[in-house]
CSV table of C-alpha atoms in Angstrom, one decimal:
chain,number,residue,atom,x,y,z
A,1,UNK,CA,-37.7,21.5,-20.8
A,2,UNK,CA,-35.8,21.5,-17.5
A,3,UNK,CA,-37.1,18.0,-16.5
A,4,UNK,CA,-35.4,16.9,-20.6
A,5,UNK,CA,-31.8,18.0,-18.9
A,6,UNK,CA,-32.7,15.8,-15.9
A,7,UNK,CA,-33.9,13.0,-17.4
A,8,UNK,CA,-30.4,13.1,-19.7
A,9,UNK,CA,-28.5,13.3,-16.8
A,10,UNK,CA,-30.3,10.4,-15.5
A,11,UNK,CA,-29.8,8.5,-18.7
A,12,UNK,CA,-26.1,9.1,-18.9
A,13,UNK,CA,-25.3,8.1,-15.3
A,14,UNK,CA,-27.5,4.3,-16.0
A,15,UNK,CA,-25.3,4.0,-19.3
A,16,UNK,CA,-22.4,4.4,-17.6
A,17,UNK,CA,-23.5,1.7,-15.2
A,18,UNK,CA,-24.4,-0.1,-17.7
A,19,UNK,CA,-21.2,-0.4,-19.1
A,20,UNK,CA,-19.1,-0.9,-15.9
A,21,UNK,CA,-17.6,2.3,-15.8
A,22,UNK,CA,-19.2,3.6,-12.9
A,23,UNK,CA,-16.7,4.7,-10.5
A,24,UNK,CA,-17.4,4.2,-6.5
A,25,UNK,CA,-16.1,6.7,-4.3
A,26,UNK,CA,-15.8,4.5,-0.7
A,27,UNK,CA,-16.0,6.5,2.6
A,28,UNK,CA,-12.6,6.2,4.6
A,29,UNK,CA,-12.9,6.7,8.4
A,30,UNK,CA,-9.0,6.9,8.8
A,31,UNK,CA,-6.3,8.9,8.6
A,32,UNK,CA,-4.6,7.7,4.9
A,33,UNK,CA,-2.1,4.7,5.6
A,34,UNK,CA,-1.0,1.3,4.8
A,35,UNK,CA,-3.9,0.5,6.2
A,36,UNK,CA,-6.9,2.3,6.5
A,37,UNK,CA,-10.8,1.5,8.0
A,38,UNK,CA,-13.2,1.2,5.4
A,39,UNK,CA,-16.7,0.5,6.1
A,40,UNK,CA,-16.0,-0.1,9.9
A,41,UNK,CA,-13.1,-2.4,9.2
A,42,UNK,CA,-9.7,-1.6,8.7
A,43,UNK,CA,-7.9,-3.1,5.0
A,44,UNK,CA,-4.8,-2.8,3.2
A,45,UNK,CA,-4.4,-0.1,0.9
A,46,UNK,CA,-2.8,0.0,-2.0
A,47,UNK,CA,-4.1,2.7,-4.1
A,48,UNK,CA,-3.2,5.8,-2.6
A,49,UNK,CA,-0.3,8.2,-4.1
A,50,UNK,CA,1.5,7.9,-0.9
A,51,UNK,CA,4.5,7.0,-2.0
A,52,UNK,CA,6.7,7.8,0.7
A,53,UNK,CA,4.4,7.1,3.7
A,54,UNK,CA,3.9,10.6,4.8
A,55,UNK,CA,0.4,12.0,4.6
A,56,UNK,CA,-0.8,10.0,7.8
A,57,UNK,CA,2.7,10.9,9.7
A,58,UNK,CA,2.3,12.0,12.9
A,59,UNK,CA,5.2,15.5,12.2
A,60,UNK,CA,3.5,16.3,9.1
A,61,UNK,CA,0.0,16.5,11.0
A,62,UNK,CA,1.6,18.5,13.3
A,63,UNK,CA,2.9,20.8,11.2
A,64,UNK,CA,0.1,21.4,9.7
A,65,UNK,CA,-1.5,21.8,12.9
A,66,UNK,CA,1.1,24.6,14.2
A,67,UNK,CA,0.8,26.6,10.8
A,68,UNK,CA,-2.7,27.0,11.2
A,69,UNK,CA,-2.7,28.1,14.5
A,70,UNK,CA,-0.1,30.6,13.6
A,71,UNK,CA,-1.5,31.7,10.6
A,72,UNK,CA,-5.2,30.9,11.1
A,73,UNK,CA,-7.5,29.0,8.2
A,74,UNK,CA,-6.2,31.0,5.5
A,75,UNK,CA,-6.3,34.2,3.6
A,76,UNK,CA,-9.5,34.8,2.8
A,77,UNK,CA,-8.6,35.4,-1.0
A,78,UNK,CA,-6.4,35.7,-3.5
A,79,UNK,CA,-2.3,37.1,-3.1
A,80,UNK,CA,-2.4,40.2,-4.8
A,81,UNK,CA,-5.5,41.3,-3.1
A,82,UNK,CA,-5.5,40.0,0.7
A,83,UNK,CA,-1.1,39.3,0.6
A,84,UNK,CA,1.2,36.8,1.3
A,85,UNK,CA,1.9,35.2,4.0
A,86,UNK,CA,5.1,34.3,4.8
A,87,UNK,CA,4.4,30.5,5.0
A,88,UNK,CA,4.0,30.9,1.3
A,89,UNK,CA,7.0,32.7,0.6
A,90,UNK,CA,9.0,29.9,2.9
A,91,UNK,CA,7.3,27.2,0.6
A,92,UNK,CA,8.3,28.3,-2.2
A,93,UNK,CA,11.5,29.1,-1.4
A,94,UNK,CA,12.1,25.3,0.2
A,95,UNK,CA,10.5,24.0,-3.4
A,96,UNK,CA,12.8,25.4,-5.6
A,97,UNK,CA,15.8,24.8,-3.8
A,98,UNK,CA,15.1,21.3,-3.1
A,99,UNK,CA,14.7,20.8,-6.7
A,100,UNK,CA,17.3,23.2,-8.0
A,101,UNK,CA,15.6,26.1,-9.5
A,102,UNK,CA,15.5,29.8,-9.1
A,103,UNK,CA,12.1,30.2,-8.0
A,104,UNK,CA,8.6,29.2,-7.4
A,105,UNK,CA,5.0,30.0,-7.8
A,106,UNK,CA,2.4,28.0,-5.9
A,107,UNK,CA,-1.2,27.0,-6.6
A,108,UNK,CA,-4.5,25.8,-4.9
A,109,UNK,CA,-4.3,22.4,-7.2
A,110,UNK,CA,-1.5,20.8,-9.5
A,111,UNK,CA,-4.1,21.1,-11.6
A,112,UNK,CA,-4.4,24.8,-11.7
A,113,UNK,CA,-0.3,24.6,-12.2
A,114,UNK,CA,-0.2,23.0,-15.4
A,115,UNK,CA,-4.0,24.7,-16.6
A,116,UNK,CA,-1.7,28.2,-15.4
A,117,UNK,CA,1.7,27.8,-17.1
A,118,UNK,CA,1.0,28.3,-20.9
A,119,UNK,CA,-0.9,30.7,-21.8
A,120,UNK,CA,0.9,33.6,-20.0
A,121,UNK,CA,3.8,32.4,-21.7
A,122,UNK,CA,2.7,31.5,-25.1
A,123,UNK,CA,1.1,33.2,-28.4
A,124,UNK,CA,-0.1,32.2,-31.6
A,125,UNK,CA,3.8,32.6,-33.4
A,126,UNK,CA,4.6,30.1,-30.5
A,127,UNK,CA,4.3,25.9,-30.6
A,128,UNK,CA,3.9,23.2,-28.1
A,129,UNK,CA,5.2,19.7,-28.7
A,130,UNK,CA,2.7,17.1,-26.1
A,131,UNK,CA,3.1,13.7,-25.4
A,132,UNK,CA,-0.4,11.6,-26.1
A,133,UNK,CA,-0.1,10.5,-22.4
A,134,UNK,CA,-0.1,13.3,-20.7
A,135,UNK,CA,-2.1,13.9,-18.0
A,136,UNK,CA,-5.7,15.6,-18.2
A,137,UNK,CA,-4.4,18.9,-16.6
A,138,UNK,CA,-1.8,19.5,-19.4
A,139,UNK,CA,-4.2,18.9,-22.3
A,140,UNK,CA,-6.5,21.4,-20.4
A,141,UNK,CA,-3.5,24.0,-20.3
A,142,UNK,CA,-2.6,23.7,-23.6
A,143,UNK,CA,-6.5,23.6,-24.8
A,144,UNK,CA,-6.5,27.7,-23.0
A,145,UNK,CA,-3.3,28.8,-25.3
A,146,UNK,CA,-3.3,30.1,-28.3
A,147,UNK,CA,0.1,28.4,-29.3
A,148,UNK,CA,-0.2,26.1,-32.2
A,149,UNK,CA,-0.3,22.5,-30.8
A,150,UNK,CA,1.5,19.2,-31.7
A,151,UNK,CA,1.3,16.0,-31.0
A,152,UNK,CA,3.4,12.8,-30.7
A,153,UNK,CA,3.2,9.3,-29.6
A,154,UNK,CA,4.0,8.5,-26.2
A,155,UNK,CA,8.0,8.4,-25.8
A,156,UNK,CA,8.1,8.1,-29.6
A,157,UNK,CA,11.2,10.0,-30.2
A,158,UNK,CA,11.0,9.9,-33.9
A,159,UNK,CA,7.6,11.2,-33.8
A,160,UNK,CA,8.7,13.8,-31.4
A,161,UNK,CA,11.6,14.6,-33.8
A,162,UNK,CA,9.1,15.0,-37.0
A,163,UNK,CA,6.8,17.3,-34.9
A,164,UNK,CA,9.3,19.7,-33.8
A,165,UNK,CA,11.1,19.6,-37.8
A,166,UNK,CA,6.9,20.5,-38.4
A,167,UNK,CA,6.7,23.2,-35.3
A,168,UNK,CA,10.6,25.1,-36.9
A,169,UNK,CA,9.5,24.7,-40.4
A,170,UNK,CA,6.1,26.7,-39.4
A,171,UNK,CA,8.2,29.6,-38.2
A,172,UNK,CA,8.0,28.5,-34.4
A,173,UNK,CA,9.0,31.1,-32.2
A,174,UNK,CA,8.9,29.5,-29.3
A,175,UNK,CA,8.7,25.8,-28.8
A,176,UNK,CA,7.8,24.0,-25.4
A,177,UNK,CA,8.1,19.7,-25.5
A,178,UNK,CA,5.6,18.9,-22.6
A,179,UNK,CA,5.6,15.5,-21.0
A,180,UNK,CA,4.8,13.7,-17.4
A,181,UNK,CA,7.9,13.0,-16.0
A,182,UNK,CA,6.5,9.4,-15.1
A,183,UNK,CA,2.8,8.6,-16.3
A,184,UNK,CA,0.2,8.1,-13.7
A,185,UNK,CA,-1.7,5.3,-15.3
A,186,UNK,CA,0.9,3.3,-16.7
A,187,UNK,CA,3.8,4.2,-14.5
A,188,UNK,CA,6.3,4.7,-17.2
A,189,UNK,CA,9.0,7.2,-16.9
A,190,UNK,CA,9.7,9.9,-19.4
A,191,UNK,CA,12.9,9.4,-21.9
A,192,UNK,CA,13.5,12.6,-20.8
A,193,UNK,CA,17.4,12.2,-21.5
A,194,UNK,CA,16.3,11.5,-25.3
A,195,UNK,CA,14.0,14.6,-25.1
A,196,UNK,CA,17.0,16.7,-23.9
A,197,UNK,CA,18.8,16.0,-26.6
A,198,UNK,CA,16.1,16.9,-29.4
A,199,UNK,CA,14.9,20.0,-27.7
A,200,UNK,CA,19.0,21.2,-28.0
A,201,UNK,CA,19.0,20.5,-31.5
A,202,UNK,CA,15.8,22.3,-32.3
A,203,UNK,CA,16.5,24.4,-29.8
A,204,UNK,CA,13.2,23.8,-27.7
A,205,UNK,CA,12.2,24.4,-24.3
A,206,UNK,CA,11.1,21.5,-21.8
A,207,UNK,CA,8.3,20.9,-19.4
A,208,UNK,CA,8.0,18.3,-16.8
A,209,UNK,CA,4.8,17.1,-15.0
A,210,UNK,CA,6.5,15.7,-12.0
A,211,UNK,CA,3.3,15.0,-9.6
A,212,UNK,CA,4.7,11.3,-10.0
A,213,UNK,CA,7.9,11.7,-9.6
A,214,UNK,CA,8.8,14.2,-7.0
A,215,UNK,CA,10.2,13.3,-3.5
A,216,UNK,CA,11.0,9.5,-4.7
A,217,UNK,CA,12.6,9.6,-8.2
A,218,UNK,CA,16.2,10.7,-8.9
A,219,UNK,CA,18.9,11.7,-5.9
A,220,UNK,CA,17.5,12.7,-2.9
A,221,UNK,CA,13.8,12.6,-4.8
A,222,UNK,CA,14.3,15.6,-7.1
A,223,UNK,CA,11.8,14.3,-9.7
A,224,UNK,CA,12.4,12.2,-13.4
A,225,UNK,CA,14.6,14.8,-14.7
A,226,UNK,CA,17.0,14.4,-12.0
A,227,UNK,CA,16.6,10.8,-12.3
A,228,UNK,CA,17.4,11.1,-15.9
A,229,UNK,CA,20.4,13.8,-15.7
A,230,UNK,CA,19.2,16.2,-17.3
A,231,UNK,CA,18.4,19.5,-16.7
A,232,UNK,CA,14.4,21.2,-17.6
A,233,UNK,CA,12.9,24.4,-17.8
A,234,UNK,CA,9.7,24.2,-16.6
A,235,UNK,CA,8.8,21.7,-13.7
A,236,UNK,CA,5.2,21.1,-12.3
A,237,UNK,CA,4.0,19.4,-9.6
A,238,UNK,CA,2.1,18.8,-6.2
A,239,UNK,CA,2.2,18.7,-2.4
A,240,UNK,CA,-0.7,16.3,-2.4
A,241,UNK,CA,1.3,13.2,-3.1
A,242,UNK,CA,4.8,12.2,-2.2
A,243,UNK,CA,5.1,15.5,-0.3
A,244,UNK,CA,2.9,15.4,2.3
A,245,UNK,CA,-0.6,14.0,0.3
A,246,UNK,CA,-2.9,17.3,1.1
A,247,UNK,CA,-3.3,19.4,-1.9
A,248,UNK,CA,-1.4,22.1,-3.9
A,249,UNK,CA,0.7,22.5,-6.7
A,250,UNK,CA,3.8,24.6,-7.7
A,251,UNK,CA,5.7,25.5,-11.2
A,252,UNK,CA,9.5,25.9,-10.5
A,253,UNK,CA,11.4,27.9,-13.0
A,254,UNK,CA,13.5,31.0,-13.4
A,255,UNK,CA,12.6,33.6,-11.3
A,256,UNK,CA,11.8,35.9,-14.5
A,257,UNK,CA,9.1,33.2,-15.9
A,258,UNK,CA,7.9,33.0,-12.2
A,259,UNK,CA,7.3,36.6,-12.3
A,260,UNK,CA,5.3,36.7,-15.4
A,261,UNK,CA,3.4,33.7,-14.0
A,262,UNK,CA,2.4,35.9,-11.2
A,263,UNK,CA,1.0,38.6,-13.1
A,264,UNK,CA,-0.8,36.8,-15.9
A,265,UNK,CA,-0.9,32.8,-14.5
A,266,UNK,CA,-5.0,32.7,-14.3
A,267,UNK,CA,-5.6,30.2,-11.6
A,268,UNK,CA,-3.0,31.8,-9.1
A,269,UNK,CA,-4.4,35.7,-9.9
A,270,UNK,CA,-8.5,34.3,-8.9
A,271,UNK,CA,-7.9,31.4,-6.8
A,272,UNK,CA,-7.2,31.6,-2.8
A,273,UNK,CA,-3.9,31.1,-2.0
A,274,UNK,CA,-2.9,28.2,-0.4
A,275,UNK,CA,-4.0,27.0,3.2
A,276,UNK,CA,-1.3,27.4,5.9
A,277,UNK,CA,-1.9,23.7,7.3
A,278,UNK,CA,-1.0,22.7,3.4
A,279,UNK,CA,1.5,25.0,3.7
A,280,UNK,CA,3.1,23.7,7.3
A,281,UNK,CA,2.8,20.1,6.4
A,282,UNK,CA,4.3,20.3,2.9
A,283,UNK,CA,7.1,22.3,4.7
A,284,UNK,CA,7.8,19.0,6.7
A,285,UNK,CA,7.1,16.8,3.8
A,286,UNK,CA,10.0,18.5,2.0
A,287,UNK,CA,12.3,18.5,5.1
A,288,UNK,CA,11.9,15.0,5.5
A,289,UNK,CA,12.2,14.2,1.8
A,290,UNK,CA,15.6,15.9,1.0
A,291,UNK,CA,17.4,14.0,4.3
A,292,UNK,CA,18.6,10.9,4.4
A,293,UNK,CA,15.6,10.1,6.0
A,294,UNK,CA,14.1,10.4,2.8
A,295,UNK,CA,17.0,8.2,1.4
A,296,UNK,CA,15.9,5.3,3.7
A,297,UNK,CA,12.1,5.7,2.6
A,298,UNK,CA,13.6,5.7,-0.8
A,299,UNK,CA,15.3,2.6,-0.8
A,300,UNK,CA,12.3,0.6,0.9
A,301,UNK,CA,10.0,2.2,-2.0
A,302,UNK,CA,11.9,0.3,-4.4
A,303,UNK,CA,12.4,-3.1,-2.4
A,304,UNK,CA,8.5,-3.0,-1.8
A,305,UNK,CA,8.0,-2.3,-5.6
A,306,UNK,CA,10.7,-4.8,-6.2
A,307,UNK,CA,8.9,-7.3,-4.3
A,308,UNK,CA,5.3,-6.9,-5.7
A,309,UNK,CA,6.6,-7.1,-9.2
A,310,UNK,CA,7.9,-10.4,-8.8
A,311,UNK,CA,5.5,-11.9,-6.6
A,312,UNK,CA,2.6,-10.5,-9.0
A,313,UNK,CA,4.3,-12.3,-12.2
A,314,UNK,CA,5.2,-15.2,-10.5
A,315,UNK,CA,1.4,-15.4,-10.2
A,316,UNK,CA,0.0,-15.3,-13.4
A,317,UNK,CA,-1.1,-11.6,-13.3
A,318,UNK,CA,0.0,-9.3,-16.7
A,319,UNK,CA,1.5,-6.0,-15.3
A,320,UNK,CA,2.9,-3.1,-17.7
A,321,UNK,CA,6.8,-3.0,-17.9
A,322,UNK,CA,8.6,-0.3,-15.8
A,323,UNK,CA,10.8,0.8,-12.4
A,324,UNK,CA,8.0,2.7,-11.2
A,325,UNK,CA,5.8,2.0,-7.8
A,326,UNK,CA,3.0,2.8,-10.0
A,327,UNK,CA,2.3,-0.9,-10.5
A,328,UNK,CA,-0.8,-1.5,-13.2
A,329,UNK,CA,-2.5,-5.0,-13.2
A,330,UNK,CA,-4.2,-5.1,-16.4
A,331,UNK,CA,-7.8,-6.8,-16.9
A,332,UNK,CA,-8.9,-5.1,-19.9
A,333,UNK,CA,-12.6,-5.3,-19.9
A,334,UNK,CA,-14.1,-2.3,-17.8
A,335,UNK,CA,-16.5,-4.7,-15.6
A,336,UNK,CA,-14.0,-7.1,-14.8
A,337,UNK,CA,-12.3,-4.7,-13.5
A,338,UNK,CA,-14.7,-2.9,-11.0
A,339,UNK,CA,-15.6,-6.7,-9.8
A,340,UNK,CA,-12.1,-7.0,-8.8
A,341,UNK,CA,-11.7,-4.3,-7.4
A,342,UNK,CA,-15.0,-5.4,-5.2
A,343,UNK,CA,-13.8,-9.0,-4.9
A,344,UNK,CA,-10.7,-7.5,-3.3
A,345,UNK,CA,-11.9,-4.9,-0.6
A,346,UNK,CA,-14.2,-8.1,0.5
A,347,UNK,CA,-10.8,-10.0,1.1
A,348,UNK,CA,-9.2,-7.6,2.8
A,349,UNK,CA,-7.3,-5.2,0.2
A,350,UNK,CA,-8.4,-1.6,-1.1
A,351,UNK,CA,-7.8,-1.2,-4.4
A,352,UNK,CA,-9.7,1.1,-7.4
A,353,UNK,CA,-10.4,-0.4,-10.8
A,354,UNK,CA,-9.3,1.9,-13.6
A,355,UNK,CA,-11.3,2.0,-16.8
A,356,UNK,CA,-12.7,4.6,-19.6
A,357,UNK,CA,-12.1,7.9,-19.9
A,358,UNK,CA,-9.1,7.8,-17.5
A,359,UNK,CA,-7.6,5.1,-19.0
A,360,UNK,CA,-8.4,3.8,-23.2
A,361,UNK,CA,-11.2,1.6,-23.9
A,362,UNK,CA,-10.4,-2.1,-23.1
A,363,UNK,CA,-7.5,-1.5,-21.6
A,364,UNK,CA,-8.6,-1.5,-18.1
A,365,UNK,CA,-6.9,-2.2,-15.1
A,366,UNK,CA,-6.0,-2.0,-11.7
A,367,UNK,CA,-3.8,0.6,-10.9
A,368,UNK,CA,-1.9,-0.9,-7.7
A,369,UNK,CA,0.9,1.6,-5.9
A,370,UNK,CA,3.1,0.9,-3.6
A,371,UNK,CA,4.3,2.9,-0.5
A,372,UNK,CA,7.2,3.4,1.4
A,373,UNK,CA,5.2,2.7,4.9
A,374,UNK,CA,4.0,-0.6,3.5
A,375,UNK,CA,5.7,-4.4,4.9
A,376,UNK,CA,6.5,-7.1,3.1
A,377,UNK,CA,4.0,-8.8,4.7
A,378,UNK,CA,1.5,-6.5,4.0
A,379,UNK,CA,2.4,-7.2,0.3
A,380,UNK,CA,2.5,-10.8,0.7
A,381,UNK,CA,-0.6,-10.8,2.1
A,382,UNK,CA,-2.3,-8.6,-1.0
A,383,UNK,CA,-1.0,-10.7,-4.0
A,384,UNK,CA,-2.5,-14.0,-2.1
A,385,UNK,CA,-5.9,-11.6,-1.8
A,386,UNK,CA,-5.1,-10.9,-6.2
A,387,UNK,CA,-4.2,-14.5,-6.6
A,388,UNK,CA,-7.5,-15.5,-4.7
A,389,UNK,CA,-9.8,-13.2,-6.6
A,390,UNK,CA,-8.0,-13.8,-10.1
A,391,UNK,CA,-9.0,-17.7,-9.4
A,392,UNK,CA,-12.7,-17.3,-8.9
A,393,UNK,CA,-13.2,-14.0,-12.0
A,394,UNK,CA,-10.8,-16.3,-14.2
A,395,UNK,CA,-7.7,-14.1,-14.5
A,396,UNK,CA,-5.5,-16.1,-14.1
């Protein structure tokens, strides 16, 4: 009988190799960068969430570095058993005011954040409104609450409209619209001006998945509601991207719903807390973010995304609409895809082909992302690599 479950497992893994879906993980033997040293050569990189070029900078390592010496590898368990540190405290103090909310609540993951912030606050007389795009981590969070659960096409405001008339005319208590501020495999941007609106006139609440959006979107990099104008309840998102590219994740809110997050939010009450180093380098992260440093990073995000996008379509190559430096090139078939992706790291450029479950069956793709650290040679240099390999697989 236990050889049966092996033998399964082993069948599963050849099918999905079978059908291209297999998804490499390559050993990097660099710090994360514009360029990076991948089986003993250095390549371009273009996949990473890096947006504004900070998780291999030199005062963010540092940072990092001092907080751990001060405050050693960690805690050793979870807040309201071993404490909190004041790093924590000073974290989540610089996250909420850089983003313009009362308070918040940190996290080992961004995961854990979105898997955290329902439940404690919703019940079976309550409803939540979700886009079908949202990420992974929100359908898991919504999946643990007991809250009756809609659903509504992805920016599909008239949808969203019928769902909510649906949600009131149930007897809704509480209703919560949840949506990715930008969406990670398509990099489209949330209507979250059009959502404002419907959630006043059915009086909903709104929450925001900004893990794509935070320290680059909106004025000074306060995330897609900023960048919209409009104001949110609920924000999630993450120090492992834009902000500094460790790991951790934060809800920002009212300091009441922050409260009741810390004595019922599951994955902060049984999870350690977060690592210092995380700690110190987001710290850093968020200092240089909110300055008109971050302003400057900002502005060459754009022109590099700017740039791509032309130079891609002038090309041949069929990339999804959209502002965002989440730039997807899209193949459709799963094994084109993952031969690409091959075809290009042999060239000289690291890139990750995207296919089913994380994206929809034959629409695969690769998801290319720019950074703020990257040249304009550098992306010269990666759409003649795509232009080279789209020749010999017949892509273009």
């Amino acid at each position: 009988m236990t050889q049966s479950f092996y033998d399964r497992v082993a069948g599963e893994l050849s099918e999905i190799d079978a059908q291209g879906l297999t998804k490499p993980e390559r050993i990097i033997a660099s710090r994360q960068g514009p360029v990076i040293q991948v089986a003993g050569r250095d390549v371009l990189n273009f996949c990473a969430n890096n947006y504004l070029g900070l998780a291999g900078d030199e005062r963010v390592t540092q940072a990092g570095m001092a907080a751990q010496a001060e405050w050693g590898a960690g805690t050793a368990s979870v807040r309201f058993i071993c404490g909190t540190l004041e790093i924590h405290k000073e974290l989540e103090a610089a996250i909420a005011a850089y983003l313009g909310f009362e308070d918040a609540i940190l996290f080992a993951a961004a995961f854990d954040a979105n898997g955290g912030l329902f439940e404690p606050l919703l019940g079976e007389n309550d409803a939540i409104v979700s886009d079908s795009l949202n990420h992974a981590s929100i359908i898991d969070g919504v999946r643990l609450c007991k809250a009756k659960r809609y659903r509504f096409a992805n920016s599909d405001m008239d949808e969203l409209e019928s769902r909510l008339k649906e949600a009131r005319a149930a007897g809704a208590r509480d209703i919560i619209i949840a949506t990715d501020g930008a969406f990670s495999m398509d990099g489209y941007i949330a209507k979250l001006d059009e959502i404002r609106a419907l959630a006043d006139k059915y009086d909903a609440l709104i929450m925001v998945d900004d893990c794509h959006a935070t320290g680059f979107l909106g004025p000074q990099g306060k995330g897609s509601f900023a960048h919209q104008g409009v104001e949110v309840d609920f924000v999630t998102g993450t120090f492992g991207k834009a902000l500094g590219g460790a790991m951790g994740g934060f809800i920002c809110a009212k300091k009441s719903v922050v409260e009741l997050l810390k004595q019922r939010a599951r994955p902060y009450l049984f999870s350690n807390a977060l690592a210092p180093a995380v700690c110190g380098s987001s710290l850093e992260a968020i200092r240089i973010a909110q300055g008109a440093e971050g302003d400057a990073l900002r502005t060459r995000l754009s022109a590099n995304a700017h740039r791509y996008r032309g130079a891609m379509s002038d090309a041949g190559f069929i990339l999804l609409d959209g502002e965002h430096p989440i730039i997807p090139v899209m193949l459709g078939d799963a094994k084109l895809a993952q031969d690409f992706a091959a075809r290009a790291l042999e060239l000289g450029v690291y890139v990750i082909g995207f296919s089913f479950p994380v994206v929809p069956r034959g629409q695969a793709r690769i998801r290319t992302q720019m950074s703020a650290a990257h040249t304009f040679d550098q992306i010269d240099r990666t759409v003649e690599v795509f232009t080279q390999a789209g020749r010999e697989l017949g892509v273009i």
